[in-house]
Amino acid sequence: MALPLARRSGIPENDAIVKMHEKKIINTDQTPAAFVEETVKALKQQLADDKVILALSGGVDSSVTAALLNRAIGKNLICIFVDHGLLRKNEFENVLRDYDHLGLNVKGIDAKDFFYSRLAGVSDPEAKRKIIGNCFIEVFEQEARKLDNIQWLAQGTIYPDVVESQTATGKVIKSHHNVGGLPEKMNMKLVEPLRPLYKNEVRSVGSELGMMPHLLNRHPFPGPGLGIRILGDITPQKVHTLQEADDIFIQALREWDLYNSVWQAAAILLPVKSVGVTDDNRTYENVIALRAITSTDAMTAEWVHLPYDFLTKVSNDIIKKVDGVNRVVYDISSKPPATIEWE
């Protein structure tokens, strides 16, 4: 299948890999196999014997980036998977296990307290994204200092991240932690081999690299994690509440055989409370919003018409099983005008 790399314009590019893609692919379609071959060749030339530290998130983008770099530079790739305290329920352990088949050198870092301390009291979504981006860099640079001569930071940045962080008109939709959230000065250079690609193209490349289907077919999960699905300030208790609600929603999609018909699904903890009734007693508790969309490239998206009986079951389970929640709503907004994530 041809890989229809979209033509890019108006975005400043400073990465040699991106420039190579632009020059060679601008008027042609390219197969995933050809993309892998050319990208691996370019990475070998760009990185030579340099060492690279890779920010793994557990998502498709960073996983495919890791597989590409592993093929290009092998043992010179060091992967870091940071638990920033904003992952899904049991995500840290599950992701580390999933990487076994890729033969990657992966180190897991528990940095929850560090991220929570920096995010304490911060409600503005742009500020949260930038803080998370800076915290990631600090963690990676700290780990790099423990290693010998790390010159590069690799990221799974893809084209929609760049578009939303800096459009051709210069207007920012939202800063992705791996684009607008990066500090101006870093002690490492950036390498982002997937930067010209859309999400569907990334999955095609991952399949060509032999990655397991359950990794490739995972719903996209933002680098800032639940930090941009908790509207308002972030606390460990809010994270726990959202993790439990989100887990019920995602597991139900799998059990009802709906997961693969949804491009991305999420639960969002709203910064409002509502009155409810439990055991004839008045409650005043949190509201959870559910979101499920279909898309091909993350540039546009439509909300999914999930079955009413499914939504009823999920709503009842969340309200019964998650302490502090007494209302569930469903988001029926498309992109545009809404974005996929709420923040």
XYZ file of C-alpha atoms in Angstrom:
343
model
C 0.000 0.000 0.000
C 1.325 3.434 -0.874
C 2.125 5.754 1.978
C 0.546 9.073 0.951
C 2.785 11.447 2.853
C 0.989 14.769 2.985
C 2.655 17.831 1.600
C 3.720 20.228 4.287
C 3.989 23.998 4.089
C 4.375 26.909 6.460
C 6.016 24.901 9.253
C 9.611 25.748 10.149
C 11.754 22.602 9.810
C 15.248 22.199 11.248
C 15.648 18.442 11.234
C 17.766 16.770 8.564
C 15.421 13.790 8.402
C 12.420 15.990 7.672
C 14.303 17.874 4.974
C 15.310 14.594 3.377
C 11.674 13.458 3.293
C 10.459 16.766 1.885
C 12.992 16.728 -0.918
C 12.444 13.148 -2.016
C 8.747 12.608 -1.433
C 7.186 15.937 -2.302
C 5.804 14.782 -5.670
C 5.533 11.022 -5.126
C 3.803 8.409 -3.057
C 5.976 6.106 -1.008
C 5.452 2.629 0.393
C 6.049 1.939 4.088
C 8.969 -0.315 3.110
C 10.604 2.500 1.129
C 10.009 4.963 3.971
C 11.678 2.597 6.453
C 14.632 1.994 4.141
C 15.236 5.684 3.447
C 14.675 6.786 7.029
C 16.999 4.165 8.501
C 19.653 5.169 5.970
C 19.214 8.852 6.849
C 19.318 8.145 10.586
C 22.555 6.199 10.228
C 24.073 9.123 8.338
C 22.764 11.762 10.740
C 23.564 9.983 14.000
C 26.662 7.978 13.040
C 28.071 6.577 16.302
C 26.293 9.092 18.527
C 24.141 7.872 21.390
C 20.426 8.684 21.528
C 18.046 8.763 24.464
C 14.420 8.165 23.484
C 11.358 9.374 25.323
C 8.984 6.405 25.235
C 5.359 7.064 26.105
C 3.834 3.656 25.403
C 1.903 5.054 22.461
C 2.171 4.221 18.784
C 4.308 7.213 17.789
C 7.141 6.768 20.268
C 7.072 2.977 19.846
C 7.499 3.209 16.065
C 10.221 5.814 16.575
C 12.003 3.373 18.872
C 11.734 0.553 16.349
C 13.134 2.763 13.565
C 16.051 3.986 15.661
C 16.757 0.498 16.975
C 17.088 -0.727 13.390
C 19.377 2.199 12.546
C 21.695 2.447 15.549
C 20.974 -0.604 17.747
C 22.798 -0.514 21.076
C 23.391 3.243 20.826
C 19.670 3.772 21.540
C 18.687 4.082 25.208
C 14.931 4.182 25.847
C 13.451 5.879 28.897
C 9.831 5.315 29.925
C 8.784 7.873 32.535
C 5.872 7.339 34.880
C 4.788 10.953 35.279
C 1.827 9.970 37.407
C -0.570 10.775 34.566
C -0.723 7.380 32.873
C -3.759 5.141 32.578
C -4.448 2.539 35.246
C -1.615 -0.064 35.366
C -0.120 1.515 32.218
C 3.456 1.646 33.497
C 3.729 -2.086 34.104
C 1.769 -3.061 30.997
C 3.853 -0.926 28.642
C 7.188 -2.171 29.963
C 5.993 -5.728 29.353
C 4.813 -4.873 25.827
C 8.252 -3.670 24.763
C 9.880 -7.073 25.315
C 9.262 -8.233 21.728
C 11.029 -5.206 20.232
C 14.345 -6.040 21.866
C 14.723 -2.501 23.189
C 16.903 -1.342 26.033
C 14.205 0.264 28.193
C 14.589 1.823 31.630
C 11.484 2.716 33.644
C 11.614 5.864 35.808
C 9.140 6.646 38.608
C 8.874 10.455 38.555
C 5.308 10.895 39.796
C 6.173 13.053 42.801
C 8.419 15.313 40.704
C 5.683 16.002 38.137
C 2.968 16.432 40.775
C 5.073 18.979 42.658
C 5.663 21.074 39.534
C 2.000 20.901 38.493
C 0.555 21.717 41.918
C -2.044 24.475 41.685
C -1.661 24.928 37.903
C -4.963 25.025 35.978
C -4.164 26.685 32.651
C -3.911 23.997 29.943
C -1.044 25.670 28.069
C 0.890 26.059 31.309
C 0.321 22.404 32.178
C 1.552 21.246 28.778
C 4.693 23.374 29.009
C 5.440 22.267 32.577
C 5.063 18.613 31.592
C 7.332 19.141 28.577
C 9.989 20.808 30.710
C 9.745 18.112 33.380
C 10.276 15.417 30.762
C 13.395 17.178 29.499
C 14.763 17.553 33.035
C 14.240 13.853 33.708
C 15.850 12.846 30.419
C 18.821 15.162 30.894
C 19.301 13.827 34.410
C 19.291 10.273 33.084
C 21.582 11.252 30.205
C 24.156 12.567 32.692
C 24.282 9.088 34.215
C 25.206 7.672 30.825
C 28.208 8.244 28.609
C 28.100 10.999 26.011
C 24.400 11.239 25.061
C 24.089 13.761 22.233
C 20.501 13.316 21.036
C 16.957 13.276 22.376
C 14.535 11.301 20.182
C 10.788 11.944 20.221
C 7.732 10.469 18.531
C 6.555 13.838 17.217
C 4.190 13.546 14.232
C 2.857 16.138 11.831
C -0.462 16.982 13.582
C 1.548 17.802 16.741
C 3.497 20.375 14.750
C 0.427 21.841 13.037
C -1.458 22.402 16.277
C 1.592 23.810 18.059
C 2.507 26.253 15.288
C 0.306 26.840 12.276
C 1.266 28.575 9.063
C -0.335 31.756 10.383
C 1.658 31.546 13.600
C -1.455 30.927 15.714
C -1.084 28.202 18.327
C -4.045 25.850 18.755
C -2.383 24.078 21.687
C 1.242 23.379 22.496
C 2.082 19.699 22.384
C 4.524 18.853 25.149
C 7.024 17.581 22.576
C 6.794 20.726 20.411
C 5.667 23.931 22.094
C 6.333 22.472 25.540
C 10.085 22.100 25.015
C 12.465 24.514 26.727
C 14.338 26.928 24.471
C 17.726 25.616 25.559
C 18.520 21.928 25.890
C 21.786 20.067 26.278
C 20.773 17.586 23.574
C 19.863 17.842 19.901
C 16.485 16.613 18.690
C 15.840 13.749 16.271
C 12.208 13.172 15.196
C 12.006 10.699 12.280
C 8.179 10.592 12.215
C 7.710 14.353 12.112
C 6.390 14.389 8.481
C 3.796 11.637 9.082
C 0.152 11.410 10.057
C -1.045 8.782 12.557
C -2.327 6.337 9.938
C 1.031 6.546 8.145
C 2.856 5.857 11.403
C 0.829 2.683 11.902
C 1.711 1.512 8.378
C 5.388 2.051 9.114
C 5.093 0.176 12.416
C 3.482 -2.769 10.667
C 6.356 -2.810 8.176
C 8.757 -2.940 11.132
C 7.012 -6.055 12.489
C 5.446 -4.536 15.574
C 2.678 -6.491 17.311
C -0.858 -5.492 16.220
C -2.055 -4.734 19.742
C 0.650 -2.069 20.064
C -0.108 -0.549 16.677
C -3.871 -0.601 17.172
C -3.817 1.095 20.550
C -5.776 4.301 20.704
C -3.586 7.416 20.655
C -2.691 8.623 24.135
C -1.313 12.144 24.621
C 2.191 12.646 25.965
C 0.869 14.832 28.835
C -1.435 11.914 29.623
C -4.306 12.467 32.002
C -2.871 15.880 32.784
C -4.881 17.321 29.888
C -7.911 15.166 30.665
C -8.221 16.618 34.148
C -9.620 20.089 33.580
C -8.238 22.431 36.188
C -5.480 21.685 38.662
C -4.024 18.213 39.083
C -3.906 16.200 42.297
C -3.109 12.512 42.923
C -6.726 11.972 44.030
C -8.105 13.437 40.795
C -5.723 11.234 38.812
C -6.938 8.153 40.698
C -10.588 9.057 40.098
C -10.012 9.543 36.379
C -7.905 6.385 36.045
C -10.724 4.293 37.491
C -13.408 5.864 35.277
C -11.201 5.674 32.178
C -10.405 2.010 32.820
C -14.099 1.115 33.017
C -14.735 2.899 29.698
C -11.785 1.382 27.800
C -12.336 -2.148 29.110
C -16.033 -1.927 28.190
C -15.124 -0.935 24.629
C -13.008 -4.087 24.398
C -15.668 -6.321 25.972
C -18.362 -5.026 23.620
C -16.049 -5.441 20.610
C -16.166 -1.697 19.940
C -12.534 -0.788 20.630
C -11.247 -1.241 17.078
C -14.131 0.722 15.574
C -13.129 3.755 17.647
C -10.006 5.729 16.731
C -9.578 7.293 20.159
C -11.555 7.166 23.384
C -11.082 8.974 26.652
C -12.680 9.873 29.932
C -12.332 13.478 31.106
C -12.691 14.757 34.663
C -14.580 18.069 34.592
C -13.899 20.939 37.022
C -17.543 21.065 38.125
C -19.683 19.144 40.570
C -23.341 18.264 40.352
C -26.110 17.299 42.734
C -27.127 13.657 42.791
C -28.909 11.085 44.940
C -27.402 7.918 46.438
C -29.340 5.749 48.875
C -31.870 8.565 49.310
C -29.062 10.928 50.325
C -28.030 14.092 48.510
C -24.604 14.003 46.909
C -22.514 16.774 45.394
C -19.811 15.075 43.363
C -17.693 15.033 40.213
C -18.763 14.825 36.574
C -17.033 12.548 34.054
C -17.275 13.220 30.312
C -16.751 10.366 27.851
C -15.339 10.996 24.368
C -15.005 8.606 21.420
C -14.023 9.743 17.928
C -13.145 8.399 14.494
C -10.342 9.884 12.417
C -7.600 8.960 9.982
C -4.998 11.655 10.513
C -6.017 13.538 13.704
C -6.546 16.712 11.674
C -10.322 16.180 11.616
C -12.505 13.881 13.699
C -16.137 12.843 14.096
C -17.764 11.652 17.295
C -18.800 7.997 17.408
C -22.456 7.025 17.763
C -21.919 4.415 20.465
C -24.930 2.201 21.302
C -27.242 3.624 23.933
C -27.239 0.404 25.954
C -23.436 0.479 25.981
C -23.361 4.072 27.217
C -25.978 3.252 29.840
C -23.897 0.342 31.139
C -20.670 2.360 31.242
C -22.357 5.321 32.943
C -23.946 3.116 35.606
C -20.677 1.244 36.236
C -18.665 4.442 36.631
C -21.173 6.006 39.025
C -21.455 2.799 41.092
C -17.772 1.875 41.184
C -15.852 5.177 41.191
C -15.969 7.090 44.446
C -16.782 10.757 44.083
C -18.574 10.570 40.705
C -22.336 10.953 40.374
C -22.829 12.053 36.759
C -21.545 10.947 33.328
C -22.003 12.889 30.071
C -21.072 12.077 26.454
C -19.184 14.496 24.199
C -20.764 14.808 20.713
C -18.393 17.477 19.364
C -16.468 17.032 16.117
C -13.065 18.446 15.137
C -13.243 21.197 14.076
C -14.515 23.214 15.858
C -13.536 21.162 18.930
C -10.158 19.475 19.282
C -9.844 15.774 20.093
C -8.530 16.411 23.597
C -10.345 18.870 25.832
C -7.140 20.741 26.704
